[in-house]
Amino acid sequence: MSTDNLLFAKTHEWVKVEESDGAKVATVGISAHAIEALNDLVYLELPEVGKEVTAGESFGEIESVKAVSDIYAPVTGEVIEANSALPDNLDSLHEDAYINGWIAKIKITDDSALADLMDKAGYEKMCAEEG
């Protein structure tokens, strides 16, 4: 998948927004940059389907041998699907974070947080500045 049409949060989550049955649905994952930084992944906690999430708040957790990191909801809405195959196959995050590595799908109930997300160029610039 091309990352050109994705949006990115400052906390390293990616978002792909699509229309589904008249609603905006955000597919959310962790950026390849963040996965590389975490390196040896050992655990992933997915959000529960039906959970109401708020942009900027933790809705999951990923753990590597080096650190535990929260996964933040980049949008506000209801989790309508979680990638249940992912916790048993964390290698798929390294293989392709933007196709099989999605974390959850969120039916957006308030799209105002989309304005806070960056395009690919803005995200790459932020990552380069972080070093």
PDB file of N, CA and C in Angstrom, residues 5-10 13-19 23-28 54-56 73-77 106-120:
ATOM      1  N   ASN A   5      -1.438   8.299   0.757  1.00  0.00           N
ATOM      2  CA  ASN A   5      -2.805   8.692   1.116  1.00  0.00           C
ATOM      3  C   ASN A   5      -3.080   8.509   2.608  1.00  0.00           C
ATOM      4  N   LEU A   6      -2.044   8.236   3.381  1.00  0.00           N
ATOM      5  CA  LEU A   6      -2.221   8.053   4.817  1.00  0.00           C
ATOM      6  C   LEU A   6      -1.986   9.352   5.562  1.00  0.00           C
ATOM      7  N   LEU A   7      -2.564   9.430   6.743  1.00  0.00           N
ATOM      8  CA  LEU A   7      -2.306  10.530   7.665  1.00  0.00           C
ATOM      9  C   LEU A   7      -1.543   9.944   8.852  1.00  0.00           C
ATOM     10  N   PHE A   8      -0.770  10.774   9.541  1.00  0.00           N
ATOM     11  CA  PHE A   8       0.060  10.298  10.636  1.00  0.00           C
ATOM     12  C   PHE A   8      -0.104  11.187  11.863  1.00  0.00           C
ATOM     13  N   ALA A   9      -0.092  10.537  13.027  1.00  0.00           N
ATOM     14  CA  ALA A   9      -0.156  11.255  14.299  1.00  0.00           C
ATOM     15  C   ALA A   9       1.260  11.489  14.807  1.00  0.00           C
ATOM     16  N   LYS A  10       1.425  12.495  15.640  1.00  0.00           N
ATOM     17  CA  LYS A  10       2.729  12.777  16.239  1.00  0.00           C
ATOM     18  C   LYS A  10       3.218  11.618  17.102  1.00  0.00           C
ATOM     19  N   GLU A  13       1.154   6.808  14.999  1.00  0.00           N
ATOM     20  CA  GLU A  13       0.107   5.975  14.429  1.00  0.00           C
ATOM     21  C   GLU A  13      -0.212   6.484  13.026  1.00  0.00           C
ATOM     22  N   TRP A  14      -0.574   5.572  12.137  1.00  0.00           N
ATOM     23  CA  TRP A  14      -1.031   5.969  10.804  1.00  0.00           C
ATOM     24  C   TRP A  14      -2.532   5.753  10.706  1.00  0.00           C
ATOM     25  N   VAL A  15      -3.148   6.502   9.800  1.00  0.00           N
ATOM     26  CA  VAL A  15      -4.601   6.473   9.635  1.00  0.00           C
ATOM     27  C   VAL A  15      -4.943   6.492   8.148  1.00  0.00           C
ATOM     28  N   LYS A  16      -5.835   5.603   7.769  1.00  0.00           N
ATOM     29  CA  LYS A  16      -6.409   5.640   6.422  1.00  0.00           C
ATOM     30  C   LYS A  16      -7.907   5.801   6.598  1.00  0.00           C
ATOM     31  N   VAL A  17      -8.454   6.898   6.094  1.00  0.00           N
ATOM     32  CA  VAL A  17      -9.886   7.185   6.250  1.00  0.00           C
ATOM     33  C   VAL A  17     -10.605   6.811   4.963  1.00  0.00           C
ATOM     34  N   GLU A  18     -11.689   6.035   5.135  1.00  0.00           N
ATOM     35  CA  GLU A  18     -12.513   5.623   4.008  1.00  0.00           C
ATOM     36  C   GLU A  18     -13.981   5.793   4.382  1.00  0.00           C
ATOM     37  N   GLU A  19     -14.819   5.895   3.364  1.00  0.00           N
ATOM     38  CA  GLU A  19     -16.266   5.941   3.578  1.00  0.00           C
ATOM     39  C   GLU A  19     -16.802   4.516   3.566  1.00  0.00           C
ATOM     40  N   ALA A  23     -20.563   6.380   6.591  1.00  0.00           N
ATOM     41  CA  ALA A  23     -19.786   6.810   7.758  1.00  0.00           C
ATOM     42  C   ALA A  23     -18.304   6.816   7.398  1.00  0.00           C
ATOM     43  N   LYS A  24     -17.547   7.643   8.094  1.00  0.00           N
ATOM     44  CA  LYS A  24     -16.098   7.634   7.934  1.00  0.00           C
ATOM     45  C   LYS A  24     -15.525   6.576   8.865  1.00  0.00           C
ATOM     46  N   VAL A  25     -14.683   5.710   8.299  1.00  0.00           N
ATOM     47  CA  VAL A  25     -14.026   4.671   9.080  1.00  0.00           C
ATOM     48  C   VAL A  25     -12.515   4.851   8.937  1.00  0.00           C
ATOM     49  N   ALA A  26     -11.830   4.878  10.066  1.00  0.00           N
ATOM     50  CA  ALA A  26     -10.381   5.027  10.087  1.00  0.00           C
ATOM     51  C   ALA A  26      -9.739   3.681  10.381  1.00  0.00           C
ATOM     52  N   THR A  27      -8.905   3.215   9.462  1.00  0.00           N
ATOM     53  CA  THR A  27      -8.063   2.060   9.734  1.00  0.00           C
ATOM     54  C   THR A  27      -6.792   2.626  10.353  1.00  0.00           C
ATOM     55  N   VAL A  28      -6.395   2.071  11.501  1.00  0.00           N
ATOM     56  CA  VAL A  28      -5.297   2.631  12.283  1.00  0.00           C
ATOM     57  C   VAL A  28      -4.210   1.580  12.474  1.00  0.00           C
ATOM     58  N   THR A  54     -11.149   8.075  22.317  1.00  0.00           N
ATOM     59  CA  THR A  54     -11.028   9.522  22.127  1.00  0.00           C
ATOM     60  C   THR A  54      -9.645   9.828  21.576  1.00  0.00           C
ATOM     61  N   ALA A  55      -9.602  10.675  20.572  1.00  0.00           N
ATOM     62  CA  ALA A  55      -8.333  11.053  19.957  1.00  0.00           C
ATOM     63  C   ALA A  55      -7.353  11.526  21.027  1.00  0.00           C
ATOM     64  N   GLY A  56      -6.136  11.010  20.950  1.00  0.00           N
ATOM     65  CA  GLY A  56      -5.082  11.406  21.869  1.00  0.00           C
ATOM     66  C   GLY A  56      -4.982  10.550  23.116  1.00  0.00           C
ATOM     67  N   ALA A  73      -5.189   6.564  20.182  1.00  0.00           N
ATOM     68  CA  ALA A  73      -6.239   6.723  19.177  1.00  0.00           C
ATOM     69  C   ALA A  73      -6.016   8.050  18.453  1.00  0.00           C
ATOM     70  N   PRO A  74      -5.865   8.011  17.143  1.00  0.00           N
ATOM     71  CA  PRO A  74      -5.686   9.260  16.408  1.00  0.00           C
ATOM     72  C   PRO A  74      -7.001   9.946  16.068  1.00  0.00           C
ATOM     73  N   VAL A  75      -8.109   9.247  16.290  1.00  0.00           N
ATOM     74  CA  VAL A  75      -9.440   9.789  16.007  1.00  0.00           C
ATOM     75  C   VAL A  75     -10.389   9.407  17.139  1.00  0.00           C
ATOM     76  N   THR A  76     -11.529  10.063  17.177  1.00  0.00           N
ATOM     77  CA  THR A  76     -12.560   9.759  18.170  1.00  0.00           C
ATOM     78  C   THR A  76     -13.653   8.933  17.502  1.00  0.00           C
ATOM     79  N   GLY A  77     -14.059   7.866  18.177  1.00  0.00           N
ATOM     80  CA  GLY A  77     -15.119   7.040  17.632  1.00  0.00           C
ATOM     81  C   GLY A  77     -15.231   5.706  18.330  1.00  0.00           C
ATOM     82  N   ILE A 106     -11.867   2.127  13.276  1.00  0.00           N
ATOM     83  CA  ILE A 106     -12.659   2.977  14.163  1.00  0.00           C
ATOM     84  C   ILE A 106     -13.687   3.744  13.336  1.00  0.00           C
ATOM     85  N   LYS A 107     -14.965   3.593  13.706  1.00  0.00           N
ATOM     86  CA  LYS A 107     -16.023   4.394  13.083  1.00  0.00           C
ATOM     87  C   LYS A 107     -15.946   5.775  13.724  1.00  0.00           C
ATOM     88  N   ILE A 108     -15.593   6.758  12.931  1.00  0.00           N
ATOM     89  CA  ILE A 108     -15.347   8.108  13.431  1.00  0.00           C
ATOM     90  C   ILE A 108     -16.671   8.779  13.804  1.00  0.00           C
ATOM     91  N   THR A 109     -16.739   9.279  15.035  1.00  0.00           N
ATOM     92  CA  THR A 109     -17.932  10.006  15.477  1.00  0.00           C
ATOM     93  C   THR A 109     -17.670  11.507  15.572  1.00  0.00           C
ATOM     94  N   ASP A 110     -16.402  11.889  15.583  1.00  0.00           N
ATOM     95  CA  ASP A 110     -16.012  13.305  15.612  1.00  0.00           C
ATOM     96  C   ASP A 110     -14.740  13.411  14.791  1.00  0.00           C
ATOM     97  N   ASP A 111     -14.835  14.013  13.616  1.00  0.00           N
ATOM     98  CA  ASP A 111     -13.662  14.042  12.739  1.00  0.00           C
ATOM     99  C   ASP A 111     -12.759  15.261  12.922  1.00  0.00           C
ATOM    100  N   SER A 112     -12.965  16.027  13.977  1.00  0.00           N
ATOM    101  CA  SER A 112     -12.146  17.229  14.185  1.00  0.00           C
ATOM    102  C   SER A 112     -10.671  16.891  14.402  1.00  0.00           C
ATOM    103  N   ALA A 113     -10.352  15.721  14.948  1.00  0.00           N
ATOM    104  CA  ALA A 113      -8.960  15.348  15.191  1.00  0.00           C
ATOM    105  C   ALA A 113      -8.189  15.093  13.898  1.00  0.00           C
ATOM    106  N   LEU A 114      -8.905  14.864  12.802  1.00  0.00           N
ATOM    107  CA  LEU A 114      -8.225  14.650  11.524  1.00  0.00           C
ATOM    108  C   LEU A 114      -7.378  15.855  11.136  1.00  0.00           C
ATOM    109  N   ALA A 115      -7.792  17.030  11.543  1.00  0.00           N
ATOM    110  CA  ALA A 115      -7.052  18.252  11.225  1.00  0.00           C
ATOM    111  C   ALA A 115      -5.693  18.299  11.917  1.00  0.00           C
ATOM    112  N   ASP A 116      -5.516  17.519  12.986  1.00  0.00           N
ATOM    113  CA  ASP A 116      -4.249  17.496  13.724  1.00  0.00           C
ATOM    114  C   ASP A 116      -3.254  16.495  13.160  1.00  0.00           C
ATOM    115  N   LEU A 117      -3.679  15.685  12.202  1.00  0.00           N
ATOM    116  CA  LEU A 117      -2.809  14.667  11.641  1.00  0.00           C
ATOM    117  C   LEU A 117      -1.976  15.230  10.498  1.00  0.00           C
ATOM    118  N   MET A 118      -0.821  14.600  10.263  1.00  0.00           N
ATOM    119  CA  MET A 118       0.114  15.060   9.233  1.00  0.00           C
ATOM    120  C   MET A 118       0.017  14.192   7.983  1.00  0.00           C
ATOM    121  N   ASP A 119       0.377  14.771   6.859  1.00  0.00           N
ATOM    122  CA  ASP A 119       0.524  13.967   5.654  1.00  0.00           C
ATOM    123  C   ASP A 119       1.891  13.280   5.707  1.00  0.00           C
ATOM    124  N   LYS A 120       2.194  12.477   4.702  1.00  0.00           N
ATOM    125  CA  LYS A 120       3.432  11.703   4.681  1.00  0.00           C
ATOM    126  C   LYS A 120       4.667  12.609   4.772  1.00  0.00           C
TER     127      LYS A 120
END
